[in-house]
Amino acid sequence: MIYLDNAATSNQKPYSVKKAVWNALSHPVNVGRNSGRESFLYAEKILGVRESIAQLLHIEYSENIVFTSNASHGLNLAIKGFLKPNDHVILTLYEHNSVLRQLYQKEKNPICFLPCYPDHRVNFEQMEQLILPNTALLVVNAASNVTGATVDYKKIYQKANQLGLTVLFDFSQAIGNIDIDLSECKRCMAVFSGHKSLLGPQGTGVLYVSPDIALSPVLEGGTGSLSNELFQPDFLPDQLEIGTLNVPGILGLGKGVEFVKANKPEALLHHKLELIQYTYDALQNMKHIKVYHNGDFQNSVGILSFNVSNAHSELIARILSEKYHISTRGGYHCAPFAHRELGTENQGAVRVSPGYKTTKKEMTKLLDAIYKIQKNSEY
Ligand SMILES: Cc1ncc(COP(=O)(O)O)c(C=O)c1O
């Protein structure tokens, strides 16, 4: 099987990640709920991962790094914990359902979307015009999980800070590919998965809350701290990290982060983008293929979506898997508005996302398969 769905979860985890998970499972102890020496050793290791992630984001306070079970969990802690009834939210059409579904259920919160330019890039110039007296939050997906297009997150937070807006970034597809520097970002929250380009295990994610923001806890429970009190601690990370921590996952994630730092996100992305550009160029020459990429590889992560004529993307993805043993992702990628913006609301798209170890030979096999599918009308 050629695996080309690293945007969903990366499947080429470094050996150090697997070893850390194995070690944590071989000597399991609870952290913060056990008085033995091993528990303290593990607590120190977890603190090390927190500090390493703070360093990755260029932020000062590691206690503001909250471990979550995925990006969706972090987005729920951030949005539900931040918004008050009637707070207005500005967001982009490229948000994931882990943002959209919360806001569509919270009818008390009015929302509006930033428009897009004709080439489907988000028009952040319009931000100021959309601000209402009750606007409280701007939500921005920094790299689309459908088109791979990235946004200039620094420029956005500088502008949001000037306008007095709090900003929530979804860095799920950006982290591990581009350098994320939040050192200057005020009134800022950032969420990402640990299991995509950070190469950590599934079941890991992170929420960063800048020190000038106080979230209300969405979930309450044991934290291993202030155990004789009936109220949820009001300090981070304990306030938002309830119950037994995913120690194997967090320690595995720590090794993924170390791997990414040692190999440099830009270099890891460069390899993936070379493969994407090669695929993009070849697909341009195939008659029945439509590619959803604006060709701006400087501002992209390693994702390419396409369709074959009017065939449903799920069907093409199934043929790629069953006949050619190539694993991609068809459908709507939990991003219904992105697909409406691209005009693919009835077809979805086949998404291809190579990993840091994917080879050009594997992409050539993909291209051969697509060529045969579109030429022989196998759909
Ligand atoms: C942009 C974006 N946000 C959020 C998510 C949700 O991530 P998770 O599965 O870690 O909750 C994804 C997953 O594909 C994503 O691509």
CSV table of N, CA, C and O in Angstrom, one decimal, residues 3 49 66 129 132 140 142 145 152 162 184 188 190 250 281 288 305 309 346 349 373:
chain,number,residue,atom,x,y,z
A,3,TYR,N,0.9,4.9,0.9
A,3,TYR,CA,0.1,5.7,1.8
A,3,TYR,C,0.2,7.2,1.5
A,3,TYR,O,1.3,7.8,1.7
A,49,VAL,N,8.3,17.7,27.6
A,49,VAL,CA,7.6,17.8,26.3
A,49,VAL,C,6.9,19.2,26.2
A,49,VAL,O,6.9,19.8,25.2
A,66,VAL,N,-1.5,23.2,26.8
A,66,VAL,CA,-2.4,22.2,27.4
A,66,VAL,C,-2.4,21.0,26.4
A,66,VAL,O,-2.6,21.1,25.2
A,129,GLN,N,-13.9,45.6,8.2
A,129,GLN,CA,-15.3,45.9,7.8
A,129,GLN,C,-16.3,45.0,8.5
A,129,GLN,O,-17.4,45.3,8.6
A,132,LEU,N,-18.0,44.0,14.4
A,132,LEU,CA,-19.2,44.6,15.0
A,132,LEU,C,-18.9,44.9,16.5
A,132,LEU,O,-17.9,44.4,17.0
A,140,VAL,N,-9.1,31.3,12.5
A,140,VAL,CA,-8.4,31.1,11.2
A,140,VAL,C,-7.6,29.8,11.1
A,140,VAL,O,-6.8,29.5,11.9
A,142,ALA,N,-4.8,28.0,9.5
A,142,ALA,CA,-3.6,28.6,8.9
A,142,ALA,C,-3.2,27.8,7.6
A,142,ALA,O,-2.4,28.3,6.9
A,145,ASN,N,-6.8,22.1,4.8
A,145,ASN,CA,-6.7,20.6,4.7
A,145,ASN,C,-7.3,20.1,3.3
A,145,ASN,O,-7.3,18.9,3.1
A,152,ASP,N,-0.8,34.1,5.8
A,152,ASP,CA,0.2,34.8,6.5
A,152,ASP,C,-0.2,35.0,8.0
A,152,ASP,O,-0.7,36.1,8.3
A,162,GLN,N,-4.0,44.8,16.5
A,162,GLN,CA,-4.2,46.2,16.3
A,162,GLN,C,-5.7,46.5,16.5
A,162,GLN,O,-6.1,47.5,17.1
A,184,GLU,N,5.2,37.2,19.6
A,184,GLU,CA,4.6,38.6,19.6
A,184,GLU,C,3.1,38.6,19.6
A,184,GLU,O,2.5,39.7,19.6
A,188,CYS,N,-4.2,35.5,22.0
A,188,CYS,CA,-4.1,34.5,21.0
A,188,CYS,C,-4.3,33.1,21.5
A,188,CYS,O,-3.8,32.8,22.6
A,190,ALA,N,-4.0,28.9,20.1
A,190,ALA,CA,-3.5,28.1,18.9
A,190,ALA,C,-3.8,26.6,19.3
A,190,ALA,O,-3.5,26.2,20.4
A,250,ILE,N,1.8,11.5,24.9
A,250,ILE,CA,2.5,12.7,25.1
A,250,ILE,C,4.0,12.5,24.9
A,250,ILE,O,4.7,13.3,24.3
A,281,ASP,N,2.3,19.2,-11.9
A,281,ASP,CA,2.7,19.4,-13.3
A,281,ASP,C,2.2,18.3,-14.2
A,281,ASP,O,1.7,18.5,-15.3
A,288,HIS,N,-8.7,14.7,-18.4
A,288,HIS,CA,-10.0,14.7,-17.6
A,288,HIS,C,-9.8,15.1,-16.1
A,288,HIS,O,-10.6,14.7,-15.3
A,305,SER,N,-5.4,18.4,-4.1
A,305,SER,CA,-6.7,17.7,-4.3
A,305,SER,C,-7.1,17.8,-5.8
A,305,SER,O,-6.8,18.8,-6.4
A,309,SER,N,-13.0,14.0,-14.1
A,309,SER,CA,-14.3,14.4,-14.8
A,309,SER,C,-15.3,14.7,-13.7
A,309,SER,O,-15.0,15.4,-12.7
A,346,ASN,N,-20.8,18.8,-4.6
A,346,ASN,CA,-21.5,17.6,-4.9
A,346,ASN,C,-20.5,16.4,-5.2
A,346,ASN,O,-20.9,15.3,-5.4
A,349,ALA,N,-13.5,15.9,-3.3
A,349,ALA,CA,-12.2,15.8,-4.1
A,349,ALA,C,-11.3,14.7,-3.6
A,349,ALA,O,-11.5,14.3,-2.4
A,373,ILE,N,-7.0,5.5,-15.0
A,373,ILE,CA,-8.4,5.7,-14.5
A,373,ILE,C,-9.1,6.6,-15.5
A,373,ILE,O,-10.2,6.4,-16.0
